[in-house]
CSV table of C-alpha atoms and ligand atoms in Angstrom, one decimal:
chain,number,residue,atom,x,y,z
C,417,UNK,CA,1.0,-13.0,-9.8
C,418,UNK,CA,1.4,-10.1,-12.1
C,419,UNK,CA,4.1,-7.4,-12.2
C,420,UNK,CA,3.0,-3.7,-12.2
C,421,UNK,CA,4.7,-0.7,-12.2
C,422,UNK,CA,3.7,2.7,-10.5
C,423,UNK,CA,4.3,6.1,-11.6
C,424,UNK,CA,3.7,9.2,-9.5
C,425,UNK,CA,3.2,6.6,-6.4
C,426,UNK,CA,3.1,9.3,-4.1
C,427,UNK,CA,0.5,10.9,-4.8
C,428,UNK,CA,-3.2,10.7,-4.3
C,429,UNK,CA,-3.6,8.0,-7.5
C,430,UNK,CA,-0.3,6.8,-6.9
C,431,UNK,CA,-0.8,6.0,-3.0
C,432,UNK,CA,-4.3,4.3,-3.7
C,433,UNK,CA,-2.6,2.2,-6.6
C,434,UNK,CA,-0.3,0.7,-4.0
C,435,UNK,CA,-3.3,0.0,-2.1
C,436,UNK,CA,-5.3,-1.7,-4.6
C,437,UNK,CA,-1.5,-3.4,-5.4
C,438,UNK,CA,-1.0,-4.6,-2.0
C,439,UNK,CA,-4.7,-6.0,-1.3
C,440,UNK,CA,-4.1,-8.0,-4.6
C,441,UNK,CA,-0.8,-9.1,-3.7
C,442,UNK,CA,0.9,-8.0,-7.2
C,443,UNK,CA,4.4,-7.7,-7.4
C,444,UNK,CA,5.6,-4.1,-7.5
C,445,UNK,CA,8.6,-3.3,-9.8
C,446,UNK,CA,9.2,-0.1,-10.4
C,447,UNK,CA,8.0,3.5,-8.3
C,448,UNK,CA,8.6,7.0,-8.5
C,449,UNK,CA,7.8,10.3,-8.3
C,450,UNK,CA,9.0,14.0,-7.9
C,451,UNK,CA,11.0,15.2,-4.8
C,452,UNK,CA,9.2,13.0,-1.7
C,453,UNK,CA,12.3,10.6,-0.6
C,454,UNK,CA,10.8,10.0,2.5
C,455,UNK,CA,7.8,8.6,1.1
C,456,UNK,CA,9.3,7.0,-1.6
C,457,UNK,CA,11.9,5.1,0.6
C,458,UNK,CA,8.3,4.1,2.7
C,459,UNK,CA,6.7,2.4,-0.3
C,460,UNK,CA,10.3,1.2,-1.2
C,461,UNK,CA,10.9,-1.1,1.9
C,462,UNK,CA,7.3,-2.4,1.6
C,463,UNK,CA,7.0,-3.0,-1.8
C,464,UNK,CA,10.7,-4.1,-2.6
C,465,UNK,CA,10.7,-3.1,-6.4
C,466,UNK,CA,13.8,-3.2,-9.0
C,467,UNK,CA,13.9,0.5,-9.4
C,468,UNK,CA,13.1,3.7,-8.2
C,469,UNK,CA,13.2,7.3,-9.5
C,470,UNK,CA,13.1,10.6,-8.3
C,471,UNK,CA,13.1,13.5,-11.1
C,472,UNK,CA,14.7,15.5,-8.5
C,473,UNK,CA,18.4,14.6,-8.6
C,474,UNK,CA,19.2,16.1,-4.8
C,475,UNK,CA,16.2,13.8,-3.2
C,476,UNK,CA,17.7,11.2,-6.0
C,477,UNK,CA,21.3,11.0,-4.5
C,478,UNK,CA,19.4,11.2,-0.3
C,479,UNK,CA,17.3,8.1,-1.6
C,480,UNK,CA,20.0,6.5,-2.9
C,481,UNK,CA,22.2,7.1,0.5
C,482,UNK,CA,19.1,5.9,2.5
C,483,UNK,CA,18.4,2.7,0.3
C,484,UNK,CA,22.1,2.0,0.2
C,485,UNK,CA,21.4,-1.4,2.5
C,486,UNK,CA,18.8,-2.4,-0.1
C,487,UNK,CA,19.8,-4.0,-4.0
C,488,UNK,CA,17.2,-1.3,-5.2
C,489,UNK,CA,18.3,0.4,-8.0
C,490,UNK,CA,17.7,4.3,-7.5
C,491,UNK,CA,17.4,6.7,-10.4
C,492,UNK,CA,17.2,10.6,-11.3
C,493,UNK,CA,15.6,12.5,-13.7
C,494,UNK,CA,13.1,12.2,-16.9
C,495,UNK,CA,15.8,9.5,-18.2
C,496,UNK,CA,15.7,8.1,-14.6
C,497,UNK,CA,11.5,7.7,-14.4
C,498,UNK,CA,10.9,6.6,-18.1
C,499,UNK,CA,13.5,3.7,-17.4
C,500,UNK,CA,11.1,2.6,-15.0
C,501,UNK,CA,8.2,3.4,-17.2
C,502,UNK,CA,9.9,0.7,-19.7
C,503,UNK,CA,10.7,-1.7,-16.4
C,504,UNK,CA,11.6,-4.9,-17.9
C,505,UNK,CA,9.3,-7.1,-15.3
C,506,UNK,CA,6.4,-5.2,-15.6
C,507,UNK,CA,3.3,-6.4,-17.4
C,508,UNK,CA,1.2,-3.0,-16.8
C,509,UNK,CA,2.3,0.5,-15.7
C,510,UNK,CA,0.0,2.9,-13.8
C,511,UNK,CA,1.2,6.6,-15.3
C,512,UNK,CA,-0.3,8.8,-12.6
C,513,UNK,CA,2.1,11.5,-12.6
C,514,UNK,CA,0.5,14.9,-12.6
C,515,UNK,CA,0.4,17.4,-15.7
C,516,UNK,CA,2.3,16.9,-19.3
C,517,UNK,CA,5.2,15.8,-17.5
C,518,UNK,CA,4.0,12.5,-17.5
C,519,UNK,CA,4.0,12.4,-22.1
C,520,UNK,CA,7.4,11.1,-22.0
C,521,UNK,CA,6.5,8.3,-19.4
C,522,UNK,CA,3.5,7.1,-21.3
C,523,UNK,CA,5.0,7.0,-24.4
C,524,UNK,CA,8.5,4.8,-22.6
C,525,UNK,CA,5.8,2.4,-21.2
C,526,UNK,CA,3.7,2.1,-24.9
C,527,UNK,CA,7.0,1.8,-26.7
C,528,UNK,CA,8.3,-1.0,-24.5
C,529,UNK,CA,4.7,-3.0,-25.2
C,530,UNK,CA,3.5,-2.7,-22.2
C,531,UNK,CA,0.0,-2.1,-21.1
C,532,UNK,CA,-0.7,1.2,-20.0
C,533,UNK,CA,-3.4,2.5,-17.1
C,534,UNK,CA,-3.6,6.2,-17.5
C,535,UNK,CA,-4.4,8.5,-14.8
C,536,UNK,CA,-2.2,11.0,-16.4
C,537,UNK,CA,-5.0,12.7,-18.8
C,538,UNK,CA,-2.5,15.1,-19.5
C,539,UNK,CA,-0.5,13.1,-21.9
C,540,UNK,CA,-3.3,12.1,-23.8
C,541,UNK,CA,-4.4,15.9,-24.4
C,542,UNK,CA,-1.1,17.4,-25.4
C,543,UNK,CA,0.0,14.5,-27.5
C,544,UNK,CA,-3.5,12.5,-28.3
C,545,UNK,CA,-2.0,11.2,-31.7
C,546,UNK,CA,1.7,10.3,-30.7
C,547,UNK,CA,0.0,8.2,-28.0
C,548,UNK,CA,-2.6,6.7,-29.6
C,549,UNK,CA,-0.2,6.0,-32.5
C,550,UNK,CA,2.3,4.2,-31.0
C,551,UNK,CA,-0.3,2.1,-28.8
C,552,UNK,CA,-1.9,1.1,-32.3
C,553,UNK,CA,1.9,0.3,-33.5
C,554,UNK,CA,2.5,-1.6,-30.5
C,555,UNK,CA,-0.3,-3.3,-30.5
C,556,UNK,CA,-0.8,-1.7,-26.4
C,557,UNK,CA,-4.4,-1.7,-24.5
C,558,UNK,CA,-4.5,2.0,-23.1
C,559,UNK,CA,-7.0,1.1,-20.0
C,560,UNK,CA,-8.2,4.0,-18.4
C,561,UNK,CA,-7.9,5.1,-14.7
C,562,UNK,CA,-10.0,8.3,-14.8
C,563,UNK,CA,-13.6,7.4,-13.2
C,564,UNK,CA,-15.2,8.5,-16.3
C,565,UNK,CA,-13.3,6.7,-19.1
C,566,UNK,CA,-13.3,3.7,-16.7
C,567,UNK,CA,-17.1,3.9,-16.7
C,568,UNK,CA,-17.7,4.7,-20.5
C,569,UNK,CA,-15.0,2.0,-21.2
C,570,UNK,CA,-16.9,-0.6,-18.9
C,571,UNK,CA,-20.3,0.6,-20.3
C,572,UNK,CA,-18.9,-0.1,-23.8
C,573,UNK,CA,-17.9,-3.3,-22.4
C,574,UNK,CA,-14.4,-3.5,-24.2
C,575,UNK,CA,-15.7,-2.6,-27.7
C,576,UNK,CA,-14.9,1.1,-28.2
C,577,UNK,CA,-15.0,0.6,-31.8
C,578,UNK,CA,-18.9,-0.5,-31.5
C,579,UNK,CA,-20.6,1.7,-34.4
C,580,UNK,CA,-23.4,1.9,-33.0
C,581,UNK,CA,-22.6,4.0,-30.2
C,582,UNK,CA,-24.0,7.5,-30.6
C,583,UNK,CA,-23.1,9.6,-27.5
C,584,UNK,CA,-20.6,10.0,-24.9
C,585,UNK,CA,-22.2,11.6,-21.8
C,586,UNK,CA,-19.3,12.6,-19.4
C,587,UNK,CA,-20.4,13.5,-15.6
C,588,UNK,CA,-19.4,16.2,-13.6
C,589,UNK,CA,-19.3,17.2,-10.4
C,590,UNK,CA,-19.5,21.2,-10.6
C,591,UNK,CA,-16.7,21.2,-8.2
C,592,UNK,CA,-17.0,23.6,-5.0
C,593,UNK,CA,-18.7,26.4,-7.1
C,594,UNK,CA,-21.9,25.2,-8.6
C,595,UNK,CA,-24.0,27.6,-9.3
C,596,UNK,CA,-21.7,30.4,-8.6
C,597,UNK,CA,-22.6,33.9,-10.5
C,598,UNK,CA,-19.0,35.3,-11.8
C,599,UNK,CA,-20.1,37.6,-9.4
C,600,UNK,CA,-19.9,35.8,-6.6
C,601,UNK,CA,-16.3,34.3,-8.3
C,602,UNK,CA,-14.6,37.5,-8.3
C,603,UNK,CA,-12.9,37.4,-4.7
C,604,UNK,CA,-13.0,33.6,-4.5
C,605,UNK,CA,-9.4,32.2,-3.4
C,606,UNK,CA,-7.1,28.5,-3.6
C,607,UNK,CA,-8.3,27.3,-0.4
C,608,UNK,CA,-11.7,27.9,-1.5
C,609,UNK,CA,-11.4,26.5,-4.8
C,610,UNK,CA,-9.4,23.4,-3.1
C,611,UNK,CA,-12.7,22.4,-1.1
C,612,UNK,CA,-14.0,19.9,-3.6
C,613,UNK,CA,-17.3,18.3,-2.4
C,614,UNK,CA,-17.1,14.4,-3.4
C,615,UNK,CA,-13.1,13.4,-4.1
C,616,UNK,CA,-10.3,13.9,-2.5
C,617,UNK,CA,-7.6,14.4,-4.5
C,618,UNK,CA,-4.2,16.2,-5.7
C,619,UNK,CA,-4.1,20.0,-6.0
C,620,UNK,CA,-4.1,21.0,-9.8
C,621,UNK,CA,-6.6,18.3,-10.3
C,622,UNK,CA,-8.7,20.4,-8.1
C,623,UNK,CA,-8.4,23.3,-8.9
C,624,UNK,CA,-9.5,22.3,-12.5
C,625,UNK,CA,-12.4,20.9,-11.0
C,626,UNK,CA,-13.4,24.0,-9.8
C,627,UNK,CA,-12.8,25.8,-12.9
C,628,UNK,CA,-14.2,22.3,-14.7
C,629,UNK,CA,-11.1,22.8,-17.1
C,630,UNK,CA,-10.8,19.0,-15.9
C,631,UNK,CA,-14.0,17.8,-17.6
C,632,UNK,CA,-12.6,20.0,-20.9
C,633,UNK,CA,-9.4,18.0,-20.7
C,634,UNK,CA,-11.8,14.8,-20.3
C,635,UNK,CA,-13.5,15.6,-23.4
C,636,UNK,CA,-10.4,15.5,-25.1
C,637,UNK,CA,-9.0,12.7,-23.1
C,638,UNK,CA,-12.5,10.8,-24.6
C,639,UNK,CA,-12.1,11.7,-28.1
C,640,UNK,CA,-9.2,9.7,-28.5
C,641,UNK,CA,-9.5,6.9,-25.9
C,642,UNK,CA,-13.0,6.2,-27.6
C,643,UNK,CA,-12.7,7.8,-31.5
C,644,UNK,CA,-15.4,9.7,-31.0
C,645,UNK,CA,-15.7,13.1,-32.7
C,646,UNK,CA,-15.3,16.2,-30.3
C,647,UNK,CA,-19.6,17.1,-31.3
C,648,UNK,CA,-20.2,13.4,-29.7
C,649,UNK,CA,-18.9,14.1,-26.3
C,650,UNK,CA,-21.4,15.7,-23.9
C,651,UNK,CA,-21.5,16.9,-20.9
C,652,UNK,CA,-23.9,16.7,-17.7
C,653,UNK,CA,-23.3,18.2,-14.2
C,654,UNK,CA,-24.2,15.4,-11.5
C,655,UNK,CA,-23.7,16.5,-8.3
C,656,UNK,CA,-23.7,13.2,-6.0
C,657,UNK,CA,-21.1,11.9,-8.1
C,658,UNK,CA,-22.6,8.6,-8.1
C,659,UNK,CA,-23.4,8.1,-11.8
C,660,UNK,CA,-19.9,7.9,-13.0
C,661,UNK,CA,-20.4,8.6,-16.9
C,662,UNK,CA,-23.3,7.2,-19.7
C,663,UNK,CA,-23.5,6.3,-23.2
C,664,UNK,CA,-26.0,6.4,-25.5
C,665,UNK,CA,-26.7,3.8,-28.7
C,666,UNK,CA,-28.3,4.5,-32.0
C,667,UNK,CA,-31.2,3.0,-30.7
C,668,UNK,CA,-31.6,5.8,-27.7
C,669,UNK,CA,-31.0,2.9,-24.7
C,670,UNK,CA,-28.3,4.8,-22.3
C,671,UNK,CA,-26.1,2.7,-20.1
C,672,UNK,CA,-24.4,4.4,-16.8
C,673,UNK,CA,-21.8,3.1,-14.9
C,674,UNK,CA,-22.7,3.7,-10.9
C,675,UNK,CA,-20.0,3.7,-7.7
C,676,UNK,CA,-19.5,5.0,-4.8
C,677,UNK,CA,-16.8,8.0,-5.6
C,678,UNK,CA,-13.9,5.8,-4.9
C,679,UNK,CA,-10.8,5.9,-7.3
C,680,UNK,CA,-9.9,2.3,-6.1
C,681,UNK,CA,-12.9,0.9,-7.9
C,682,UNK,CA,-11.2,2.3,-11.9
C,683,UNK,CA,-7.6,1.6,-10.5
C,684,UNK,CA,-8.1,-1.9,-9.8
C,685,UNK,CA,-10.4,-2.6,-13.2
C,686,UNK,CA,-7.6,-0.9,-15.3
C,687,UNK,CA,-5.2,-3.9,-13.6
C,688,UNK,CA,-7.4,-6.9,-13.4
C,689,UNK,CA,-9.6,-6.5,-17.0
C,690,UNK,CA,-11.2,-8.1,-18.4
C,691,UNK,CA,-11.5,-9.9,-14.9
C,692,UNK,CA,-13.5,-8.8,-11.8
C,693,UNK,CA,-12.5,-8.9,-8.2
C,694,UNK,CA,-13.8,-7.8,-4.8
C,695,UNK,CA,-12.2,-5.2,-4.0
C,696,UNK,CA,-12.5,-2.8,-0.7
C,697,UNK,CA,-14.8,-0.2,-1.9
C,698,UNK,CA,-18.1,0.7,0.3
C,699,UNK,CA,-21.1,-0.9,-1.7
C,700,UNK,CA,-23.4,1.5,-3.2
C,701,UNK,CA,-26.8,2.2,-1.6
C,702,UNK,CA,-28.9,3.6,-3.7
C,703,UNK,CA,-31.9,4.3,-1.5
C,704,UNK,CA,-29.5,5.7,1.2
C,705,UNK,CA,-28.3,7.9,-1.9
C,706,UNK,CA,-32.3,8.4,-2.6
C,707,UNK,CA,-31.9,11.0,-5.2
C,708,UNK,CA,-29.6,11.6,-8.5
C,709,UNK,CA,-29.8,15.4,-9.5
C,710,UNK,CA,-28.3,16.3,-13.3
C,711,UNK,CA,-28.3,19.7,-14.6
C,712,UNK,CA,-26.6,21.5,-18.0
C,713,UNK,CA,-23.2,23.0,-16.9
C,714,UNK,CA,-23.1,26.9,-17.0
C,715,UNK,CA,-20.5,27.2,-19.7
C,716,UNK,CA,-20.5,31.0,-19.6
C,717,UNK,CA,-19.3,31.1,-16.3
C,718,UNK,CA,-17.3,27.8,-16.7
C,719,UNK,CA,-15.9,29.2,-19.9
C,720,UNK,CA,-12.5,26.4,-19.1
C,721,UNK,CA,-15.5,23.9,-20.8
C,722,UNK,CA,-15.3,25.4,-24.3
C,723,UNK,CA,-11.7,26.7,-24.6
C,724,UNK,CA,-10.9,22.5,-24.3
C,725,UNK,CA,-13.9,22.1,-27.0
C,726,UNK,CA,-12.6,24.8,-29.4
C,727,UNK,CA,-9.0,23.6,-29.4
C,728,UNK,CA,-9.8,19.6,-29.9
C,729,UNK,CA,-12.0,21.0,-32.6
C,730,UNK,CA,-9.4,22.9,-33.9
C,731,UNK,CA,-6.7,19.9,-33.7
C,732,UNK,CA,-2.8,19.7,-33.7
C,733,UNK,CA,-1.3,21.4,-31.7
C,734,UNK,CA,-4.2,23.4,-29.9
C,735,UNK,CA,-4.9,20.7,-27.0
C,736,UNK,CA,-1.5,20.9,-25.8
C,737,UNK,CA,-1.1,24.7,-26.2
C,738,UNK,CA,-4.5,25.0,-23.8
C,739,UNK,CA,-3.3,22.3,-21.4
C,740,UNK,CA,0.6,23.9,-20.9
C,741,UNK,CA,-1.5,27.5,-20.3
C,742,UNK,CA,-4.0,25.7,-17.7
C,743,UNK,CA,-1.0,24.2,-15.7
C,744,UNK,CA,0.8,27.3,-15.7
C,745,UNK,CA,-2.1,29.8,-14.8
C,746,UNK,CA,-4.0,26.8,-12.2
C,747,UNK,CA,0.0,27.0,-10.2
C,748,UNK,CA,-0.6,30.8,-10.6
C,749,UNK,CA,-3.8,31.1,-8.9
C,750,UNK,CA,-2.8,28.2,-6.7
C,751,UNK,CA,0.0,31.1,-5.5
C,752,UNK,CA,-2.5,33.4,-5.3
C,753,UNK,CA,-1.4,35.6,-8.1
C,754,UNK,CA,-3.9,35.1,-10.7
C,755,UNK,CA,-8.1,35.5,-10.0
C,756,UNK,CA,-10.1,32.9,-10.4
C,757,UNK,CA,-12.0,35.3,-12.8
C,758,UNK,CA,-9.3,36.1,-15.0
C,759,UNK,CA,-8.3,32.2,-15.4
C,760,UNK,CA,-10.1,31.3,-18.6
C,761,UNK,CA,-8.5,34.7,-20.8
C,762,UNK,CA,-5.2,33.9,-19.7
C,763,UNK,CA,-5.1,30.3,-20.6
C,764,UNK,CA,-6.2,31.7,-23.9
C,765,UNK,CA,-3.7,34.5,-24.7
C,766,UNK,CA,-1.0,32.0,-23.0
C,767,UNK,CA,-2.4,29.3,-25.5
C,768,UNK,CA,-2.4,31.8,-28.7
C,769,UNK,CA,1.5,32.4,-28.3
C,770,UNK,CA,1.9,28.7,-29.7
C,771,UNK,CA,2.9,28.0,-33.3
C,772,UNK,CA,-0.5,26.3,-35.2
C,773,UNK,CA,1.0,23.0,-36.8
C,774,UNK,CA,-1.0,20.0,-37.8
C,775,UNK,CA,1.1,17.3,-37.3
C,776,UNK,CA,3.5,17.1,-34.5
C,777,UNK,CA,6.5,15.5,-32.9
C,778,UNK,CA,7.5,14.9,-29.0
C,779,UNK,CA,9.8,18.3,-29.5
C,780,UNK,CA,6.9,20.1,-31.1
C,781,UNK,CA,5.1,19.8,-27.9
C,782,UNK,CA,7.8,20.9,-25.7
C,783,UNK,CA,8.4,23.8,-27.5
C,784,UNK,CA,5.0,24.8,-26.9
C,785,UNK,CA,4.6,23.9,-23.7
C,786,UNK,CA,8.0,26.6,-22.9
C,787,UNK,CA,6.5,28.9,-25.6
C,788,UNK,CA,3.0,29.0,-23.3
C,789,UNK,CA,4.2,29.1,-20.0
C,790,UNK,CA,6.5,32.2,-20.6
C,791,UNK,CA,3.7,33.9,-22.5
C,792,UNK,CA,1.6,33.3,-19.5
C,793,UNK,CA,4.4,34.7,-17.4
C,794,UNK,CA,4.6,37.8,-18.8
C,795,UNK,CA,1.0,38.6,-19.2
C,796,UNK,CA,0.6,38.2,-15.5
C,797,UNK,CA,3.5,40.3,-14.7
C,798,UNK,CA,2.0,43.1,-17.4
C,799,UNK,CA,-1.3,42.4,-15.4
C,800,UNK,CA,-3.1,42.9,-18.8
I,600,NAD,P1,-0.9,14.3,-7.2
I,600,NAD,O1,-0.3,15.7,-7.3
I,600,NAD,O2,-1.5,13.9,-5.9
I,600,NAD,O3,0.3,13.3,-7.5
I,600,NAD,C1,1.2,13.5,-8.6
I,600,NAD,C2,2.3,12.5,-8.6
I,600,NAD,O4,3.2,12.8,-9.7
I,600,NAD,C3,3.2,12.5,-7.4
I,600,NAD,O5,3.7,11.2,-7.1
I,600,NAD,C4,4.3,13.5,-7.8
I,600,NAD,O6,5.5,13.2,-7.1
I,600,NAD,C5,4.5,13.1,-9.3
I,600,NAD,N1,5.0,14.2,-10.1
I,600,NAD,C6,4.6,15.5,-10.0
I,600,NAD,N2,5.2,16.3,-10.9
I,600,NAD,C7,6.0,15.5,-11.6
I,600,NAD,C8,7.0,15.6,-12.7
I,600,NAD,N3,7.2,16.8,-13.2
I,600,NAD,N4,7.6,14.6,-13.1
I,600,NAD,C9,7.5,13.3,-12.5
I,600,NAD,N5,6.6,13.1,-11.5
I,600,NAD,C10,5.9,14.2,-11.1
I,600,NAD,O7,-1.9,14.1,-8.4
I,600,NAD,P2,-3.1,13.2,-8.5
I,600,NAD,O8,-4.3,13.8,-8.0
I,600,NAD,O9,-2.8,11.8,-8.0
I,600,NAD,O10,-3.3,13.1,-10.1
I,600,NAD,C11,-2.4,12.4,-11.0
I,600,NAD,C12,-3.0,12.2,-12.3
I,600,NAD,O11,-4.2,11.5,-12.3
I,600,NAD,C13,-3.4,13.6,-13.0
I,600,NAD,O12,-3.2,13.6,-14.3
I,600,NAD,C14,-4.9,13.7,-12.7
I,600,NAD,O13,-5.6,14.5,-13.6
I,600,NAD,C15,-5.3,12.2,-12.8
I,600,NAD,N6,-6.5,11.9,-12.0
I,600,NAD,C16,-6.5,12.0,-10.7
I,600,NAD,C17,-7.7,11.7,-10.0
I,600,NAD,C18,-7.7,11.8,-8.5
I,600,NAD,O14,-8.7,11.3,-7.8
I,600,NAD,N7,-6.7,12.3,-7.8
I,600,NAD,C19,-8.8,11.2,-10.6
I,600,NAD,C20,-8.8,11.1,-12.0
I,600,NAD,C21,-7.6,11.4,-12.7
I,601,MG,MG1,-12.3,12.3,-13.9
């Protein structure tokens, strides 16, 4: 039986880890997440771990009054969920907490030598060398939950150091706006942008979707899961969602990785690799699907694309800068005060309040990531 640990378990990664948990009767250790008691206590009584966490210390002490009959141990707090990133029973740890909240997290879980399957692209954006660092240190396998570095990564077979790979193709949906003029953008609101065609999933995920500043953080999520340089990485829009990502070899044969869209298919390889199971995932019918559409994205209406581009290209600090100025302007628009329009020029004068430094610690990041957000603040309150 193997141990695993859940982070973010409540939400829509989380919930469909303890799915793919459950159906391969692994033993649960540690959960959390960031205000939802009630669920939590749910997955709690089922799953029996050794510790919870709720970064919310209110819903902390409710959860702890309601699991009171229990010998669970019930936590609060960043110190509360990277104790039970660092779970002493657990073999791997799914991070998928949402947004660079989850850095701390992955780094707890890579410096207590565990393995680590990362939903939370996030962390890998803002601190891509303090990750990838201390996994190398630790000697930890980062296995990736994100359908597109779990197909490149099965495509590569578990040799991302192969030399002769030559190109990185990342898939993309297009999200609910495909082929969308920035003229028909202008009036286009959150519930609109929260239709997405082929996944269910979370809402800032979503949203980035629509303004594909998710496949821009997937670049940079690529370069260093893979070592790949930023001009390697390309991007193709593939509407049916089907083809889940390709690579390309020196000698011009491509490989793809196909699936239903079904986030239960990468959760449960990132737990039982090298190994293969059945899992409960539709099978994919390819002459039911009948045809595979791929077209160029329209980077000057997606502009999200290129400002992820320029600042991996740029290095050091610039990812996380980028990423602290998406989350705060995607909640923004999510509240309805920002338009979708005006998305990509604030995340770049958010992003351009941040210091440039090359080389960076934990506090580095955190600095710019308050830095950001109140620079994005006031240019939305200025309305300039
Ligand atoms: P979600 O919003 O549905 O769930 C997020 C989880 O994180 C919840 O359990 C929530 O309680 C917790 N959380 C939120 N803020 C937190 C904080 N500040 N501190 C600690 N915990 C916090 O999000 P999701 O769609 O499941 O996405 C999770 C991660 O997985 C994201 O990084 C996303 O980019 C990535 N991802 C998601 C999908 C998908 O299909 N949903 C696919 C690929 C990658
Ligand atoms: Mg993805």
């Amino acid at each position: 039986m193997k141990n695993i640990a859940i982070l973010g378990s409540t939400g829509s990664i989380g919930t469909q880890s303890v799915d793919v948990a459950l159906k391969r009767g692994y033993k649960v250790t540690a959960l959390t997440a960031y205000s939802n008691a009630k669920l939590l206590e749910e997955q709690a009584r089922l799953l029996k771990p050794y510790k919870v966490a709720l970064l919310d210390e209110k819903q902390a002490s409710c959860l702890k009054t309601a699991l009171k009959d229990t010998d669970i141990k019930v936590l609060s707090g960043e110190d509360g969920i990277c104790e039970c990133a660092a779970e002493e029973h657990a073999e791997t740890v799914i991070n998928s907490i949402v947004g660079m909240a989850g850095l701390k997290p992955t780094l707890a879980v890579i410096n207590s030598g565990k393995n680590l399957a990362l939903a939370n692209k996030e962390s890998l954006v803002a601190g891509g060398k303090l990750v990838t660092d201390a996994a190398n240190k630790n000697g930890v396998t980062i296995l990736p939950v994100d359908s597109e570095h779990s197909a490149i990564f099965q495509c590569l077979q578990g040799k991302p150091t192969n030399k002769a790979l030559k190109k990185i193709i990342l898939t993309a949906s297009g999200g609910p706006f495909f082929g969308k003029t920035a003229e028909q953008l202008k009036d286009v609101t959150a519930a609109d942008a929260l239709k997405h065609p082929n996944w269910s999933m979370g809402a800032k995920i979503t949203i980035d979707s629509a303004t594909m500043f998710n496949k821009g953080l997937e670049l940079i999520e690529a370069v260093w899961l893979f070592g790949v340089s930023p001009d390697d990485v390309d991007i193709l829009v593939h509407r049916e969602s089907i083809v889940h990502s390709l690579i390309e070899y020196s000698d011009n044969s491509v490989i793809a990785q196909l699936g239903v869209p079904d986030m239960r298919i990468p959760i449960q390889y990132a737990l039982t690799y090298p190994e293969r199971y059945p899992s409960p995932v539709k099978e994919l019918d390819l002459a039911e699907a009948a045809t595979l559409t791929f077209y160029k994205p329209d980077c000057d209406t997606f502009k999200c694309i290129n400002i992820c581009r320029d600042a991996i290209n740029k290095g050091g600090l610039a990812p996380a800068a980028v990423n602290s100025a998406n989350e705060e302007v995607n909640r923004l628009f999510r509240e309805g005060k920002v338009k979708f329009n005006d998305i990509p020029n604030l995340i770049l004068k958010g992003a351009s309040a941040a210091k440039s430094k090359n080389t960076y610690t934990v506090e580095d990041i955190d600095e710019t990531d308050k830095t950001v957000r109140e620079a994005v603040i006031s240019a939305v309150n200025r309305k300039d």
